[in-house]
Amino acid sequence: MTTHEHREDTRPEDYAGLAAVGPYGVRPGHALITMVEPHPGHEYAYNRWYEDDHYYAGAMAMPWMYAGRRWVATRELQELRYPEKSAVAQPVTAGCYLSTYWVTEGRYDEHMKWTVGINKRLNRDGRVYQDRTHVFTSFQDHEATVYRDGAAGPRDFHALDHPYAGLVLQVVDADGPERRAELLEWLRSRALPERLHGSPAAMVTVFRPTPLPGDRMTYVKQVEGVDTRLTLLWFLEADPRTCWDRFRGLDAEVAEAGAGRVELVAPFIPTVPGTDRYVGELR
């Protein structure tokens, strides 16, 4: 048997037809943002499963998911998080691993069909690690990207491949669905440009969560705050521990503007793929 022969009918002719139609730009129109807590005692096993299998088979090998990056919060980083009472993480230190993925704009529906199908297959084949909790997992639609340096530097579609030294996850809830557009405009035009100026953050991407499909895997809870929430990813050129003063007070800033409530500000650093670096520093 040659390498080009198939043991079963995998319908290769369908690929040519599918590739010939629909959007195929490079903009991150959608994202998967997933913050997960491995159960105590399962940190090493979880890390190896995710890096050796799931990051690829359950994410990057899928159509239209074209970039990904994994991040980790050591105990030292977890203890910088705020506010203490968070609607996202209980306790606020929960969720030591964060994975971020970009999905091609306009390809959300196609990607979701594939991801539900492949995850059902992985689960059936015993390739889903159960000793973990999804703290904050959702697909999200891109709303805005704000750059520190204007047209200079990497774009948002480069963000998960560029070697950024850190990331800050910020989750904000507007005071009701009718206020989210106002919150987004305030962030995009005023708050984010002011915070980015002269900071180690090169850009902030802003997303809003979308509801998960009804046929999602049962271990992933339905998304909260679909009508009110915005998720911000701050991409840093420095380790967040060296510049955390610049990220204090984001909750007070939003509250004073009457724009809503910050539910989480959480710093991360990138994992080193293929290694267990930082796993021993999670607790």
Short mmCIF file of N, CA and C in Angstrom, two decimals, residues 187-279:
data_model
loop_
_atom_site.label_atom_id
_atom_site.label_comp_id
_atom_site.label_asym_id
_atom_site.label_seq_id
_atom_site.Cartn_x
_atom_site.Cartn_y
_atom_site.Cartn_z
N LEU A 187 -14.02 51.36 25.69
CA LEU A 187 -12.75 50.64 25.71
C LEU A 187 -11.92 50.94 24.46
N ARG A 188 -12.56 50.86 23.31
CA ARG A 188 -11.83 50.97 22.05
C ARG A 188 -11.30 52.39 21.82
N SER A 189 -12.09 53.37 22.16
CA SER A 189 -11.71 54.75 21.81
C SER A 189 -10.97 55.49 22.92
N ARG A 190 -11.17 55.09 24.18
CA ARG A 190 -10.57 55.85 25.27
C ARG A 190 -9.70 55.01 26.20
N ALA A 191 -10.29 54.04 26.87
CA ALA A 191 -9.58 53.35 27.94
C ALA A 191 -8.36 52.57 27.44
N LEU A 192 -8.53 51.80 26.37
CA LEU A 192 -7.41 50.97 25.91
C LEU A 192 -6.28 51.79 25.30
N PRO A 193 -6.56 52.77 24.43
CA PRO A 193 -5.44 53.58 23.92
C PRO A 193 -4.65 54.26 25.03
N GLU A 194 -5.32 54.74 26.07
CA GLU A 194 -4.62 55.40 27.17
C GLU A 194 -3.76 54.40 27.94
N ARG A 195 -4.29 53.21 28.20
CA ARG A 195 -3.53 52.20 28.95
C ARG A 195 -2.36 51.65 28.13
N LEU A 196 -2.54 51.54 26.84
CA LEU A 196 -1.49 50.97 25.99
C LEU A 196 -0.32 51.93 25.79
N HIS A 197 -0.58 53.21 25.84
CA HIS A 197 0.46 54.20 25.56
C HIS A 197 1.66 54.03 26.49
N GLY A 198 2.82 53.75 25.91
CA GLY A 198 4.03 53.61 26.70
C GLY A 198 4.10 52.36 27.55
N SER A 199 3.19 51.42 27.33
CA SER A 199 3.14 50.21 28.17
C SER A 199 3.86 49.06 27.49
N PRO A 200 4.11 47.95 28.21
CA PRO A 200 4.70 46.76 27.58
C PRO A 200 3.70 45.93 26.79
N ALA A 201 2.45 46.34 26.78
CA ALA A 201 1.43 45.63 26.00
C ALA A 201 1.40 46.19 24.58
N ALA A 202 1.57 45.32 23.60
CA ALA A 202 1.63 45.76 22.20
C ALA A 202 0.24 45.89 21.58
N MET A 203 -0.70 45.11 22.08
CA MET A 203 -2.06 45.16 21.54
C MET A 203 -3.03 44.53 22.53
N VAL A 204 -4.30 44.87 22.34
CA VAL A 204 -5.39 44.23 23.07
C VAL A 204 -6.42 43.78 22.05
N THR A 205 -6.80 42.50 22.10
CA THR A 205 -7.90 42.02 21.28
C THR A 205 -9.14 41.90 22.16
N VAL A 206 -10.29 42.28 21.61
CA VAL A 206 -11.54 42.28 22.36
C VAL A 206 -12.52 41.34 21.66
N PHE A 207 -13.09 40.42 22.43
CA PHE A 207 -14.03 39.44 21.91
C PHE A 207 -15.30 39.43 22.75
N ARG A 208 -16.38 38.92 22.17
CA ARG A 208 -17.61 38.68 22.92
C ARG A 208 -18.00 37.22 22.78
N PRO A 209 -18.44 36.59 23.87
CA PRO A 209 -18.71 35.15 23.83
C PRO A 209 -19.96 34.81 23.02
N THR A 210 -19.93 33.63 22.41
CA THR A 210 -21.09 33.11 21.70
C THR A 210 -21.57 31.86 22.42
N PRO A 211 -22.86 31.56 22.38
CA PRO A 211 -23.35 30.36 23.07
C PRO A 211 -22.77 29.11 22.43
N LEU A 212 -22.47 28.11 23.25
CA LEU A 212 -22.00 26.83 22.72
C LEU A 212 -23.17 26.06 22.13
N PRO A 213 -22.91 25.21 21.13
CA PRO A 213 -24.00 24.45 20.52
C PRO A 213 -24.63 23.48 21.51
N GLY A 214 -25.87 23.13 21.25
CA GLY A 214 -26.59 22.23 22.13
C GLY A 214 -25.99 20.85 22.19
N ASP A 215 -25.25 20.46 21.14
CA ASP A 215 -24.66 19.12 21.12
C ASP A 215 -23.20 19.14 21.57
N ARG A 216 -22.83 20.17 22.37
CA ARG A 216 -21.46 20.24 22.90
C ARG A 216 -21.22 19.07 23.86
N MET A 217 -19.96 18.88 24.21
CA MET A 217 -19.63 17.84 25.18
C MET A 217 -20.18 18.23 26.55
N THR A 218 -20.65 17.27 27.28
CA THR A 218 -21.36 17.55 28.54
C THR A 218 -20.46 18.13 29.61
N TYR A 219 -19.14 17.89 29.52
CA TYR A 219 -18.24 18.40 30.55
C TYR A 219 -17.92 19.88 30.38
N VAL A 220 -18.39 20.49 29.30
CA VAL A 220 -18.19 21.92 29.08
C VAL A 220 -19.52 22.63 29.34
N LYS A 221 -19.53 23.50 30.36
CA LYS A 221 -20.78 24.16 30.73
C LYS A 221 -21.13 25.26 29.73
N GLN A 222 -22.42 25.55 29.63
CA GLN A 222 -22.87 26.59 28.72
C GLN A 222 -22.26 27.93 29.11
N VAL A 223 -22.03 28.75 28.10
CA VAL A 223 -21.34 30.03 28.31
C VAL A 223 -22.25 31.00 29.06
N GLU A 224 -21.65 31.70 30.01
CA GLU A 224 -22.37 32.75 30.74
C GLU A 224 -22.05 34.12 30.14
N GLY A 225 -22.96 35.07 30.35
CA GLY A 225 -22.69 36.45 29.94
C GLY A 225 -22.68 36.68 28.45
N VAL A 226 -23.40 35.85 27.69
CA VAL A 226 -23.38 35.99 26.23
C VAL A 226 -23.83 37.38 25.79
N ASP A 227 -24.76 37.98 26.51
CA ASP A 227 -25.30 39.28 26.11
C ASP A 227 -24.59 40.47 26.74
N THR A 228 -23.76 40.24 27.75
CA THR A 228 -23.19 41.36 28.50
C THR A 228 -21.67 41.38 28.55
N ARG A 229 -21.02 40.29 28.25
CA ARG A 229 -19.59 40.12 28.56
C ARG A 229 -18.69 40.50 27.38
N LEU A 230 -17.51 41.04 27.72
CA LEU A 230 -16.42 41.23 26.78
C LEU A 230 -15.16 40.59 27.38
N THR A 231 -14.37 39.95 26.52
CA THR A 231 -13.13 39.31 26.93
C THR A 231 -11.97 40.01 26.25
N LEU A 232 -11.00 40.46 27.03
CA LEU A 232 -9.86 41.18 26.50
C LEU A 232 -8.59 40.34 26.70
N LEU A 233 -7.78 40.28 25.66
CA LEU A 233 -6.48 39.63 25.74
C LEU A 233 -5.40 40.68 25.49
N TRP A 234 -4.60 40.95 26.51
CA TRP A 234 -3.50 41.91 26.43
C TRP A 234 -2.23 41.12 26.12
N PHE A 235 -1.57 41.41 25.01
CA PHE A 235 -0.35 40.71 24.62
C PHE A 235 0.86 41.55 25.03
N LEU A 236 1.71 40.95 25.89
CA LEU A 236 2.79 41.70 26.54
C LEU A 236 4.15 41.33 25.99
N GLU A 237 5.01 42.34 25.89
CA GLU A 237 6.40 42.13 25.49
C GLU A 237 7.30 41.89 26.70
N ALA A 238 6.73 41.86 27.89
CA ALA A 238 7.49 41.63 29.13
C ALA A 238 6.73 40.65 30.01
N ASP A 239 7.45 39.97 30.88
CA ASP A 239 6.82 39.11 31.87
C ASP A 239 5.87 39.95 32.72
N PRO A 240 4.62 39.51 32.89
CA PRO A 240 3.66 40.34 33.64
C PRO A 240 4.10 40.66 35.06
N ARG A 241 4.94 39.81 35.65
CA ARG A 241 5.40 40.07 37.02
C ARG A 241 6.28 41.31 37.09
N THR A 242 6.92 41.66 35.99
CA THR A 242 7.82 42.82 35.99
C THR A 242 7.09 44.14 35.75
N CYS A 243 5.83 44.07 35.37
CA CYS A 243 5.11 45.30 35.02
C CYS A 243 3.69 45.28 35.56
N TRP A 244 3.45 44.53 36.65
CA TRP A 244 2.08 44.34 37.11
C TRP A 244 1.44 45.64 37.60
N ASP A 245 2.24 46.59 38.02
CA ASP A 245 1.67 47.88 38.46
C ASP A 245 0.81 48.51 37.37
N ARG A 246 1.17 48.27 36.12
CA ARG A 246 0.41 48.85 35.01
C ARG A 246 -0.97 48.20 34.84
N PHE A 247 -1.15 47.04 35.47
CA PHE A 247 -2.42 46.33 35.32
C PHE A 247 -3.26 46.34 36.59
N ARG A 248 -2.80 47.06 37.58
CA ARG A 248 -3.62 47.24 38.78
C ARG A 248 -4.67 48.31 38.50
N GLY A 249 -5.83 48.16 39.13
CA GLY A 249 -6.83 49.21 39.04
C GLY A 249 -7.72 49.18 37.82
N LEU A 250 -7.63 48.12 37.02
CA LEU A 250 -8.52 48.04 35.86
C LEU A 250 -9.98 47.95 36.31
N ASP A 251 -10.21 47.31 37.46
CA ASP A 251 -11.58 47.20 37.97
C ASP A 251 -12.11 48.56 38.41
N ALA A 252 -11.28 49.33 39.09
CA ALA A 252 -11.71 50.66 39.53
C ALA A 252 -11.95 51.57 38.34
N GLU A 253 -11.12 51.48 37.32
CA GLU A 253 -11.27 52.32 36.13
C GLU A 253 -12.61 52.08 35.45
N VAL A 254 -12.98 50.81 35.30
CA VAL A 254 -14.25 50.47 34.66
C VAL A 254 -15.43 50.92 35.52
N ALA A 255 -15.31 50.70 36.83
CA ALA A 255 -16.39 51.08 37.75
C ALA A 255 -16.60 52.59 37.76
N GLU A 256 -15.50 53.34 37.79
CA GLU A 256 -15.60 54.81 37.82
C GLU A 256 -16.21 55.37 36.55
N ALA A 257 -15.99 54.69 35.44
CA ALA A 257 -16.55 55.15 34.17
C ALA A 257 -18.02 54.77 34.04
N GLY A 258 -18.53 53.97 35.01
CA GLY A 258 -19.92 53.52 34.93
C GLY A 258 -20.16 52.57 33.78
N ALA A 259 -19.09 51.87 33.38
CA ALA A 259 -19.17 51.04 32.18
C ALA A 259 -19.53 49.59 32.47
N GLY A 260 -19.41 49.18 33.73
CA GLY A 260 -19.70 47.78 34.05
C GLY A 260 -18.85 47.32 35.21
N ARG A 261 -18.58 46.02 35.24
CA ARG A 261 -17.80 45.43 36.33
C ARG A 261 -16.75 44.49 35.77
N VAL A 262 -15.51 44.66 36.22
CA VAL A 262 -14.44 43.72 35.86
C VAL A 262 -14.57 42.47 36.72
N GLU A 263 -14.69 41.32 36.07
CA GLU A 263 -14.86 40.06 36.78
C GLU A 263 -13.57 39.26 36.91
N LEU A 264 -12.56 39.61 36.11
CA LEU A 264 -11.29 38.89 36.23
C LEU A 264 -10.20 39.67 35.52
N VAL A 265 -9.05 39.79 36.19
CA VAL A 265 -7.80 40.23 35.57
C VAL A 265 -6.76 39.19 35.97
N ALA A 266 -6.23 38.45 34.98
CA ALA A 266 -5.38 37.29 35.28
C ALA A 266 -4.17 37.26 34.36
N PRO A 267 -2.95 37.28 34.93
CA PRO A 267 -1.74 37.24 34.11
C PRO A 267 -1.26 35.81 33.84
N PHE A 268 -0.64 35.62 32.67
CA PHE A 268 -0.10 34.33 32.26
C PHE A 268 1.23 34.54 31.55
N ILE A 269 2.01 33.47 31.49
CA ILE A 269 3.21 33.43 30.67
C ILE A 269 3.08 32.25 29.71
N PRO A 270 3.81 32.25 28.59
CA PRO A 270 3.65 31.14 27.65
C PRO A 270 4.25 29.84 28.18
N THR A 271 3.61 28.74 27.87
CA THR A 271 4.21 27.45 28.16
C THR A 271 5.38 27.23 27.19
N VAL A 272 6.19 26.23 27.48
CA VAL A 272 7.26 25.83 26.57
C VAL A 272 6.84 24.48 26.00
N PRO A 273 6.34 24.44 24.76
CA PRO A 273 5.77 23.21 24.21
C PRO A 273 6.73 22.03 24.30
N GLY A 274 6.17 20.89 24.65
CA GLY A 274 6.94 19.67 24.73
C GLY A 274 7.68 19.48 26.03
N THR A 275 7.46 20.37 26.98
CA THR A 275 8.14 20.27 28.28
C THR A 275 7.11 20.36 29.42
N ASP A 276 7.56 20.04 30.63
CA ASP A 276 6.74 20.20 31.82
C ASP A 276 7.19 21.41 32.64
N ARG A 277 7.84 22.36 31.97
CA ARG A 277 8.25 23.56 32.68
C ARG A 277 7.04 24.24 33.32
N TYR A 278 7.19 24.69 34.52
CA TYR A 278 6.19 25.39 35.33
C TYR A 278 5.17 24.48 36.00
N VAL A 279 5.06 23.21 35.58
CA VAL A 279 4.04 22.34 36.18
C VAL A 279 4.26 22.21 37.67
#
